[in-house]
Amino acid sequence: MANYFTDNPDILFNLDRVDLRALADLIEGDYSDAATSEFAPENAEDARDNYLNTCRIAGELCAGPVEERARIIDQEGNSCRNGKVYYHPLVEENIRDFRRAELLGISIPRKYGGLQMPQVIKIAVLEMVSRADASLMNLVGLQDIAETIYEFGNDQQRAEYIPPLSAGEATGAMILTEPDSGSDLQSVRLKAVPPPDGNDQGTWHLQGVKRFITNGNGDILLVLARSEEGTVDGRGLSLFVCRKDDTITIRRIENKLGIHGSPTCDMVFNDTPAYLVGQRKRGLIKYVMSLMNGARVGVAAQAVGIAEAAYRTARDYAETRIQFGQPILQFPAVYEMLTDMKLRIEAGRMLLYETGKIVDLQKHLAARVQQAQARGEAVDPEMKMSAKYYERLASVLTPFSKYFNAEMCNRVAYQGIQVMGGS
Ligand SMILES: Cc1cc2nc3c(=O)[nH]c(=O)nc-3n(C[C@H](O)[C@H](O)[C@H](O)COP(=O)(O)OP(=O)(O)OC[C@H]3O[C@@H](n4cnc5c(N)ncnc54)[C@H](O)[C@@H]3O)c2cc1C
């Protein structure tokens, strides 16, 4: 049976290179969860087996039904009528398949219905999804919403919003961009009206317009909004969580060049009830920066997956297309292009998985430090320094990885077009 994990040994090579057993030790601690949860690993070897099994399941799903549906989804797209988005029926089927395979909360803690696996496993899954259908990655990759709520939300928000996202009963969206605020998110204007009694923890109301929002029709929405009246910069912005309801209208979905399976929404909030995530004024400076770093690694994985698909399509064509009495693969101009494509993909993939490992180390070391502090224990100074070190390294490697792989993907796709001639 076709499988995008087993047919591509470079993914396993990179997963082994980042040392899954060491990551498992960091994530699982003393493996005591195994006593109470049948899904928790008993040791590092068991954890590695679980991780690779998840990759195998995803690889089979991607190489099978997801790949088969991709062309029709991209030709027909989703639709928007009367202020609501309707997924293409095959997009619905993809989401259903991922829900059944339990692949929608890969790095979310078990306590909240997730698989509690490293980021690198999520990266491997996102890469394979993108090889089959790049638009589906935009939806499957929205697991970052749950991760952000886990990291910065309160206990009640975690309990309310994360389990339905992990279980795939709800989808999410990260809602930042506005017509006049793209790269310059500091200028976001969508207004958050505070609760009348002045209690931050009460119900706020959102008013304004957002644009270019992937899956803006989702059920659980993280929204960047201006909470501090009279301010004009990033220090006046806070992050809110709300649910889809009738106060939200989707005006239209963008007519894009590709990835038509992913609805990119133009939307209006008309007094939408919402709740503050974390502290006021830290929305952009802290929470959205973290959310966007997660999304950046996802986009880097998407780029590697698309490049892999382009390379394989071009290579298969070059092997079978006969010109001047021989397969075009045998002409130096063609095989040099294919070699160059493969080399760039492997370099990009190595950077991607290395970045994933560093993000894992950063997140889990920081969590260990926080847990020790919460228990009132003295924190090992070496662990504290390591957590800081990996935080800095992750903040450098994450944009590197997105930049390198997005450019690499464009170049590889262009070379693929050359190999394909007029086909
Ligand atoms: C398919 C798709 C999905 C998206 N999904 C989401 C989503 O889920 N949520 C969300 O909030 N947003 C989303 N976006 C929006 C995306 O984040 C923005 O498009 C992006 O931030 C750029 O904003 P802009 O398009 O307004 O471009 P602009 O900010 O207007 O930029 C235009 C050009 O100017 C350049 N530029 C801008 N400022 C500078 C500067 N200071 N120095 C040098 N060059 C500069 C930019 O690099 C770019 O080349 C999505 C966009 C797309 C296309």
Coordinates of C-alpha atoms and ligand atoms in Angstrom, one line a residue:
M1 CA 0.0 0.0 0.0
A2 CA 1.3 3.5 -0.9
N3 CA 2.7 5.3 2.1
Y4 CA 4.4 8.7 2.2
F5 CA 6.4 7.8 5.3
T6 CA 7.8 4.5 4.3
D7 CA 8.5 5.5 0.7
N8 CA 10.7 8.4 1.9
P9 CA 13.5 7.2 4.1
D10 CA 14.8 10.7 4.5
I11 CA 12.0 11.5 6.9
L12 CA 13.0 8.6 9.2
F13 CA 16.7 9.6 8.8
N14 CA 15.9 13.1 10.1
L15 CA 13.7 11.8 12.9
D16 CA 16.4 9.5 14.1
R17 CA 19.0 12.2 13.8
V18 CA 17.0 14.5 16.2
D19 CA 16.9 11.6 18.7
L20 CA 13.3 10.8 19.4
R21 CA 14.2 8.8 22.5
A22 CA 15.8 11.9 24.2
L23 CA 12.8 14.0 23.3
A24 CA 10.5 11.4 24.7
D25 CA 12.5 11.4 28.0
L26 CA 12.0 15.2 28.2
I27 CA 8.3 15.0 27.4
E28 CA 7.4 12.0 29.5
G29 CA 9.7 12.6 32.5
D30 CA 9.5 9.4 34.6
Y31 CA 6.9 7.7 32.3
S32 CA 4.5 7.5 35.3
D33 CA 1.5 8.3 33.0
A34 CA 1.8 4.7 31.7
A35 CA 0.3 3.5 35.0
T36 CA -2.9 5.3 34.4
S37 CA -3.2 5.8 30.6
E38 CA -3.2 2.9 28.2
F39 CA -1.9 5.4 25.5
A40 CA 1.1 6.6 27.5
P41 CA 4.5 5.0 26.6
E42 CA 6.3 2.9 29.2
N43 CA 9.8 4.0 28.2
A44 CA 11.7 5.9 25.5
E45 CA 11.7 2.9 23.1
D46 CA 8.0 2.5 23.4
A47 CA 7.5 6.2 22.9
R48 CA 9.6 6.1 19.7
D49 CA 7.5 3.2 18.4
N50 CA 4.4 5.2 19.0
Y51 CA 5.8 8.2 17.3
L52 CA 6.8 6.3 14.2
N53 CA 3.5 4.5 14.2
T54 CA 1.7 7.8 14.0
C55 CA 3.9 8.8 11.0
R56 CA 3.0 5.5 9.3
I57 CA -0.7 6.0 9.8
A58 CA -0.4 9.6 8.5
G59 CA 1.7 8.4 5.6
E60 CA -0.9 5.9 4.5
L61 CA -3.7 8.4 4.8
C62 CA -1.9 11.0 2.8
A63 CA -0.7 8.7 0.0
G64 CA -4.2 7.2 -0.3
P65 CA -7.4 9.1 0.0
V66 CA -6.0 12.6 0.6
E67 CA -3.8 12.4 -2.5
E68 CA -6.8 11.0 -4.5
R69 CA -9.1 13.9 -3.5
A70 CA -6.6 16.7 -3.9
R71 CA -7.0 17.5 -7.6
I72 CA -10.9 17.7 -7.4
I73 CA -10.7 19.8 -4.3
D74 CA -8.3 22.2 -5.9
Q75 CA -10.4 22.5 -9.1
E76 CA -13.8 23.0 -7.3
G77 CA -12.8 24.7 -4.0
N78 CA -15.0 25.6 -1.1
S79 CA -18.0 28.0 -1.3
C80 CA -19.4 30.9 0.6
R81 CA -23.1 31.7 0.7
N82 CA -25.2 34.0 2.9
G83 CA -22.3 34.9 5.2
K84 CA -21.2 31.2 5.8
V85 CA -18.5 29.0 4.4
Y86 CA -19.3 25.5 3.1
Y87 CA -16.3 23.1 2.8
H88 CA -16.1 21.0 -0.3
P89 CA -17.5 17.6 0.6
L90 CA -14.1 16.0 0.0
V91 CA -12.5 18.5 2.4
E92 CA -15.1 17.4 5.0
E93 CA -14.0 13.8 4.3
N94 CA -10.4 14.7 4.8
I95 CA -11.1 16.3 8.1
R96 CA -13.2 13.3 9.1
D97 CA -10.3 10.9 8.2
F98 CA -7.8 13.0 10.3
R99 CA -10.3 13.1 13.2
R100 CA -10.7 9.3 13.1
A101 CA -6.9 8.8 12.8
E102 CA -6.5 11.1 15.9
L103 CA -4.1 13.3 14.1
L104 CA -5.5 16.7 15.1
G105 CA -3.8 17.1 18.5
I106 CA -0.4 15.6 17.9
S107 CA 1.6 17.7 20.4
I108 CA -1.3 18.5 22.8
P109 CA -0.9 17.0 26.3
R110 CA -2.7 13.7 26.8
K111 CA -4.7 15.4 29.6
Y112 CA -6.5 17.5 27.0
G113 CA -7.1 14.7 24.5
G114 CA -3.9 15.0 22.5
L115 CA -1.1 12.5 21.7
Q116 CA 1.6 14.4 23.6
M117 CA 4.2 13.9 20.9
P118 CA 7.1 16.1 19.9
Q119 CA 6.8 18.9 17.4
V120 CA 9.0 17.0 15.0
I121 CA 6.3 14.3 14.7
K122 CA 3.8 17.0 13.9
I123 CA 6.3 18.4 11.3
A124 CA 6.6 15.0 9.7
V125 CA 2.8 14.7 9.5
L126 CA 2.4 18.2 8.1
E127 CA 5.1 17.6 5.5
M128 CA 3.3 14.4 4.3
V129 CA -0.1 16.1 4.2
S130 CA 1.4 18.9 2.1
R131 CA 2.9 16.5 -0.3
A132 CA -0.6 15.1 -0.9
D133 CA -2.7 18.3 -0.6
A134 CA -1.0 21.6 0.4
S135 CA -4.3 23.2 1.2
L136 CA -5.2 20.5 3.8
M137 CA -2.1 21.4 5.7
N138 CA -3.6 24.8 6.3
L139 CA -6.4 23.1 8.2
V140 CA -4.5 20.3 9.9
G141 CA -1.8 22.8 10.8
L142 CA -4.2 24.8 12.9
Q143 CA -3.3 22.7 15.9
D144 CA -1.3 25.7 16.9
I145 CA -4.5 27.3 18.1
A146 CA -4.9 24.6 20.8
E147 CA -1.2 24.9 21.7
T148 CA -1.5 28.7 22.2
I149 CA -4.5 28.2 24.4
Y150 CA -2.6 25.6 26.4
E151 CA 0.4 27.9 26.8
F152 CA -1.3 31.1 27.6
G153 CA -5.0 30.4 28.5
N154 CA -6.3 29.8 32.0
D155 CA -7.4 26.4 33.3
Q156 CA -11.0 27.0 32.4
Q157 CA -10.1 28.0 28.8
R158 CA -7.9 25.0 28.5
A159 CA -10.6 22.6 29.7
E160 CA -13.3 24.2 27.5
Y161 CA -11.5 24.8 24.2
I162 CA -8.6 22.3 23.8
P163 CA -10.4 18.9 24.0
P164 CA -12.8 19.6 21.1
L165 CA -9.9 20.9 19.0
S166 CA -7.7 17.8 19.7
A167 CA -10.6 15.5 19.0
G168 CA -11.4 17.2 15.7
E169 CA -14.9 18.1 16.8
A170 CA -14.1 21.8 16.4
T171 CA -11.7 23.6 14.0
G172 CA -9.9 26.8 14.8
A173 CA -8.5 30.0 13.2
M174 CA -5.9 32.6 14.1
I175 CA -7.3 36.0 13.3
L176 CA -4.8 38.8 13.1
T177 CA -4.7 40.4 9.6
E178 CA -6.9 43.4 8.7
P179 CA -7.2 45.3 5.4
D180 CA -4.8 48.0 6.7
S181 CA -2.7 45.8 8.9
G182 CA -0.8 43.0 7.3
S183 CA 3.0 43.0 8.0
D184 CA 2.3 45.9 10.3
L185 CA 0.2 44.1 12.9
Q186 CA 0.9 46.8 15.5
S187 CA -1.7 48.9 13.7
V188 CA -4.6 46.4 14.2
R189 CA -7.8 48.3 14.8
L190 CA -10.5 45.7 15.5
K191 CA -12.0 46.9 18.7
A192 CA -12.4 44.9 21.9
V193 CA -15.0 46.6 24.2
P194 CA -14.3 45.8 27.8
P195 CA -16.9 44.3 30.2
P196 CA -19.1 47.1 31.7
D197 CA -18.1 46.2 35.3
G198 CA -14.4 46.6 34.4
N199 CA -13.6 43.0 35.3
D200 CA -11.1 41.8 32.6
Q201 CA -12.2 38.2 33.1
G202 CA -15.8 39.0 32.1
T203 CA -17.3 39.1 28.6
W204 CA -15.7 41.5 26.0
H205 CA -17.2 42.3 22.7
L206 CA -15.4 42.4 19.4
Q207 CA -16.2 44.9 16.6
G208 CA -14.4 45.2 13.3
V209 CA -13.1 43.6 10.1
K210 CA -10.4 40.9 9.5
R211 CA -9.0 39.8 6.2
F212 CA -7.1 36.8 4.7
I213 CA -8.1 34.5 7.6
T214 CA -7.4 30.8 7.0
N215 CA -10.5 28.9 8.1
G216 CA -12.1 32.0 9.5
N217 CA -15.3 29.9 9.5
G218 CA -13.7 27.8 12.3
D219 CA -15.5 27.1 15.6
I220 CA -12.9 28.4 18.1
L221 CA -11.2 31.6 17.2
L222 CA -8.2 33.4 18.5
V223 CA -8.5 37.1 17.7
L224 CA -6.0 39.9 18.0
A225 CA -7.8 43.1 19.0
R226 CA -7.3 46.6 20.4
S227 CA -8.3 46.5 24.0
E228 CA -6.8 49.8 25.1
E229 CA -8.8 52.7 23.7
G230 CA -6.7 55.6 22.4
T231 CA -3.5 53.5 21.7
V232 CA -2.1 53.1 18.3
D233 CA 0.7 50.6 18.7
G234 CA 1.3 46.9 19.7
R235 CA 1.1 47.7 23.4
G236 CA -2.6 48.4 23.1
L237 CA -3.4 44.9 21.7
S238 CA -4.7 41.8 23.5
L239 CA -5.6 38.3 22.5
F240 CA -9.1 37.0 22.8
V241 CA -10.8 33.6 22.3
C242 CA -14.4 33.4 21.0
R243 CA -16.7 30.9 19.4
K244 CA -18.3 31.1 16.0
D245 CA -21.8 32.5 16.2
D246 CA -24.3 34.6 14.3
T247 CA -22.5 37.9 15.1
I248 CA -19.7 36.8 12.8
T249 CA -20.3 37.2 9.0
I250 CA -17.9 35.8 6.4
R251 CA -18.2 38.3 3.5
R252 CA -16.3 36.2 1.0
I253 CA -13.5 33.8 0.5
E254 CA -10.4 34.9 -1.4
N255 CA -10.0 33.7 -5.0
K256 CA -6.4 32.5 -4.7
L257 CA -3.9 31.1 -7.3
G258 CA -4.0 27.7 -5.5
I259 CA -4.7 25.8 -2.2
H260 CA -8.4 26.2 -3.0
G261 CA -9.3 23.6 -0.3
S262 CA -8.3 26.1 2.4
P263 CA -10.9 28.9 2.8
T264 CA -9.2 32.3 3.2
C265 CA -11.9 34.5 4.7
D266 CA -12.8 38.1 4.8
M267 CA -14.9 38.5 8.0
V268 CA -16.8 41.0 10.1
F269 CA -17.2 40.8 13.9
N270 CA -20.4 42.6 15.0
D271 CA -20.4 42.7 18.8
T272 CA -19.0 39.2 19.2
P273 CA -18.7 37.9 22.8
A274 CA -15.1 37.1 23.6
Y275 CA -12.7 36.3 26.5
L276 CA -9.3 37.6 27.3
V277 CA -6.4 35.1 26.9
G278 CA -3.5 35.7 29.3
Q279 CA -2.9 39.3 30.3
R280 CA -4.1 42.6 28.6
K281 CA -1.6 44.3 26.3
R282 CA 0.5 41.2 25.8
G283 CA -1.5 40.0 22.8
L284 CA 0.9 40.9 20.0
I285 CA 4.1 41.2 21.9
K286 CA 4.0 37.8 23.5
Y287 CA 1.1 35.5 22.5
V288 CA 0.8 36.2 18.8
M289 CA 4.6 36.1 18.4
S290 CA 4.5 32.6 19.8
L291 CA 1.5 31.6 17.7
M292 CA 3.2 32.9 14.6
N293 CA 6.4 31.0 15.3
G294 CA 4.4 27.8 15.4
A295 CA 2.7 28.7 12.1
R296 CA 6.1 29.5 10.6
V297 CA 7.4 26.0 11.3
G298 CA 4.2 24.6 9.8
V299 CA 4.7 26.7 6.6
A300 CA 8.3 25.4 6.4
A301 CA 7.0 21.8 6.5
Q302 CA 4.4 22.7 3.9
A303 CA 7.1 24.0 1.6
V304 CA 9.2 20.8 2.0
G305 CA 6.1 18.7 1.3
I306 CA 5.2 20.6 -1.9
A307 CA 8.9 20.5 -3.1
E308 CA 9.0 16.7 -2.5
A309 CA 5.8 16.3 -4.6
A310 CA 7.2 18.5 -7.4
Y311 CA 10.5 16.6 -7.4
R312 CA 8.9 13.2 -7.6
T313 CA 6.5 14.2 -10.3
A314 CA 9.4 15.7 -12.4
R315 CA 11.7 12.6 -11.8
D316 CA 8.9 10.1 -12.8
Y317 CA 8.2 12.1 -15.9
A318 CA 12.0 12.3 -16.8
E319 CA 12.3 8.5 -16.4
T320 CA 9.5 7.8 -18.9
R321 CA 9.6 10.7 -21.4
I322 CA 11.5 9.6 -24.5
Q323 CA 13.2 12.2 -26.7
F324 CA 16.0 11.7 -29.2
G325 CA 15.6 7.9 -28.5
Q326 CA 16.2 7.9 -24.8
P327 CA 14.6 9.0 -21.5
I328 CA 15.2 12.7 -21.0
L329 CA 16.6 11.8 -17.5
Q330 CA 19.8 10.7 -19.3
F331 CA 20.5 14.2 -20.6
P332 CA 22.9 16.0 -18.3
A333 CA 20.8 19.3 -18.3
V334 CA 17.8 17.3 -17.0
Y335 CA 19.5 15.1 -14.4
E336 CA 21.6 17.9 -13.1
M337 CA 18.3 19.8 -12.5
L338 CA 16.8 16.8 -10.7
T339 CA 19.9 16.3 -8.6
D340 CA 19.9 20.0 -7.6
M341 CA 16.2 19.7 -6.6
K342 CA 16.8 16.7 -4.4
L343 CA 19.9 18.2 -2.8
R344 CA 18.0 21.4 -1.9
I345 CA 15.0 19.4 -0.5
E346 CA 17.3 17.3 1.7
A347 CA 19.1 20.5 3.0
G348 CA 15.8 22.1 3.7
R349 CA 14.4 19.1 5.4
M350 CA 17.4 18.8 7.7
L351 CA 17.0 22.5 8.7
L352 CA 13.3 21.9 9.3
Y353 CA 13.7 18.9 11.6
E354 CA 16.6 20.5 13.4
T355 CA 14.4 23.5 14.0
G356 CA 11.6 21.3 15.3
K357 CA 13.9 19.6 17.7
I358 CA 15.1 23.0 19.1
V359 CA 11.5 24.1 19.5
D360 CA 10.7 20.9 21.3
L361 CA 13.7 21.4 23.7
Q362 CA 12.7 25.1 24.2
K363 CA 9.0 24.3 25.0
H364 CA 9.6 21.3 27.3
L365 CA 12.5 22.8 29.2
A366 CA 10.5 26.0 29.8
A367 CA 7.6 23.9 31.0
R368 CA 9.9 22.0 33.4
V369 CA 11.2 25.3 34.8
Q370 CA 7.7 26.7 35.2
Q371 CA 6.4 23.5 36.9
A372 CA 9.3 23.6 39.4
Q373 CA 8.6 27.3 40.1
A374 CA 4.9 26.6 40.6
R375 CA 5.7 23.9 43.1
G376 CA 7.9 26.3 44.9
E377 CA 11.0 24.2 44.3
A378 CA 14.5 25.5 43.5
V379 CA 15.1 25.4 39.8
D380 CA 18.3 23.7 38.5
P381 CA 20.3 26.7 37.2
E382 CA 21.7 24.7 34.3
M383 CA 18.2 23.8 33.2
K384 CA 17.1 27.4 33.4
M385 CA 20.1 28.4 31.2
S386 CA 19.4 25.7 28.7
A387 CA 15.8 26.8 28.4
K388 CA 16.9 30.4 27.7
Y389 CA 19.5 29.2 25.2
Y390 CA 17.0 27.1 23.2
E391 CA 14.5 29.9 23.3
R392 CA 17.0 32.2 21.6
L393 CA 18.1 29.5 19.1
A394 CA 14.4 28.7 18.2
S395 CA 13.7 32.3 17.6
V396 CA 16.5 32.4 15.0
L397 CA 16.0 29.0 13.4
T398 CA 12.3 29.3 13.0
P399 CA 12.2 32.2 10.5
F400 CA 15.4 30.8 8.9
S401 CA 13.6 27.6 8.3
K402 CA 10.5 29.2 6.9
Y403 CA 12.5 31.6 4.6
F404 CA 14.9 28.9 3.3
N405 CA 12.2 26.3 2.7
A406 CA 9.7 28.7 1.1
E407 CA 12.4 29.9 -1.4
M408 CA 13.7 26.4 -1.9
C409 CA 10.1 25.2 -2.7
N410 CA 9.7 28.0 -5.3
R411 CA 12.9 27.1 -7.0
V412 CA 12.3 23.3 -7.0
A413 CA 8.8 23.9 -8.4
Y414 CA 10.2 26.1 -11.1
Q415 CA 12.8 23.5 -12.0
G416 CA 10.1 20.8 -12.0
I417 CA 8.1 22.9 -14.5
Q418 CA 11.2 23.0 -16.8
V419 CA 11.6 19.2 -16.6
M420 CA 7.9 18.7 -17.5
G421 CA 8.3 20.7 -20.7
G422 CA 4.8 21.4 -22.1
S423 CA 3.1 18.6 -20.2
Ligands
LIG1 C1 -3.2 32.1 1.8 C2 -3.1 33.1 3.0 C3 -3.5 32.7 4.2 C4 -3.4 33.6 5.3 N1 -3.9 33.1 6.5 C5 -3.9 34.0 7.6 C6 -4.5 33.7 8.8 O1 -4.9 32.5 9.0 N2 -4.5 34.6 9.8 C7 -4.1 35.9 9.6 O2 -4.2 36.7 10.5 N3 -3.5 36.2 8.4 C8 -3.4 35.4 7.4 N4 -2.9 35.7 6.2 C9 -2.4 37.1 6.0 C10 -0.9 37.2 6.0 O3 -0.3 37.0 7.3 C11 -0.5 38.5 5.4 O4 -0.8 38.4 4.0 C12 0.9 39.0 5.6 O5 1.0 39.3 7.0 C13 1.3 40.1 4.7 O6 0.3 41.2 4.8 P1 -0.2 41.9 3.5 O7 -0.7 40.8 2.6 O8 -1.2 42.9 4.0 O9 1.0 42.5 2.8 P2 1.7 43.9 3.1 O10 2.0 44.0 4.6 O11 0.9 45.0 2.5 O12 3.1 43.8 2.4 C14 3.2 43.9 0.9 C15 4.7 43.8 0.6 O13 5.4 44.8 1.3 C16 6.5 44.2 2.0 N5 6.7 45.0 3.3 C17 5.8 45.3 4.2 N6 6.4 46.0 5.2 C18 7.7 46.0 4.9 C19 8.8 46.5 5.6 N7 8.7 47.1 6.8 N8 10.0 46.4 5.0 C20 10.1 45.7 3.8 N9 9.1 45.2 3.1 C21 7.9 45.3 3.7 C22 6.0 42.8 2.3 O14 7.1 41.9 2.5 C23 5.3 42.5 1.0 O15 6.2 42.1 0.0 C24 -2.9 34.9 5.1 C25 -2.5 35.3 3.9 C26 -2.6 34.4 2.8 C27 -2.1 34.9 1.4

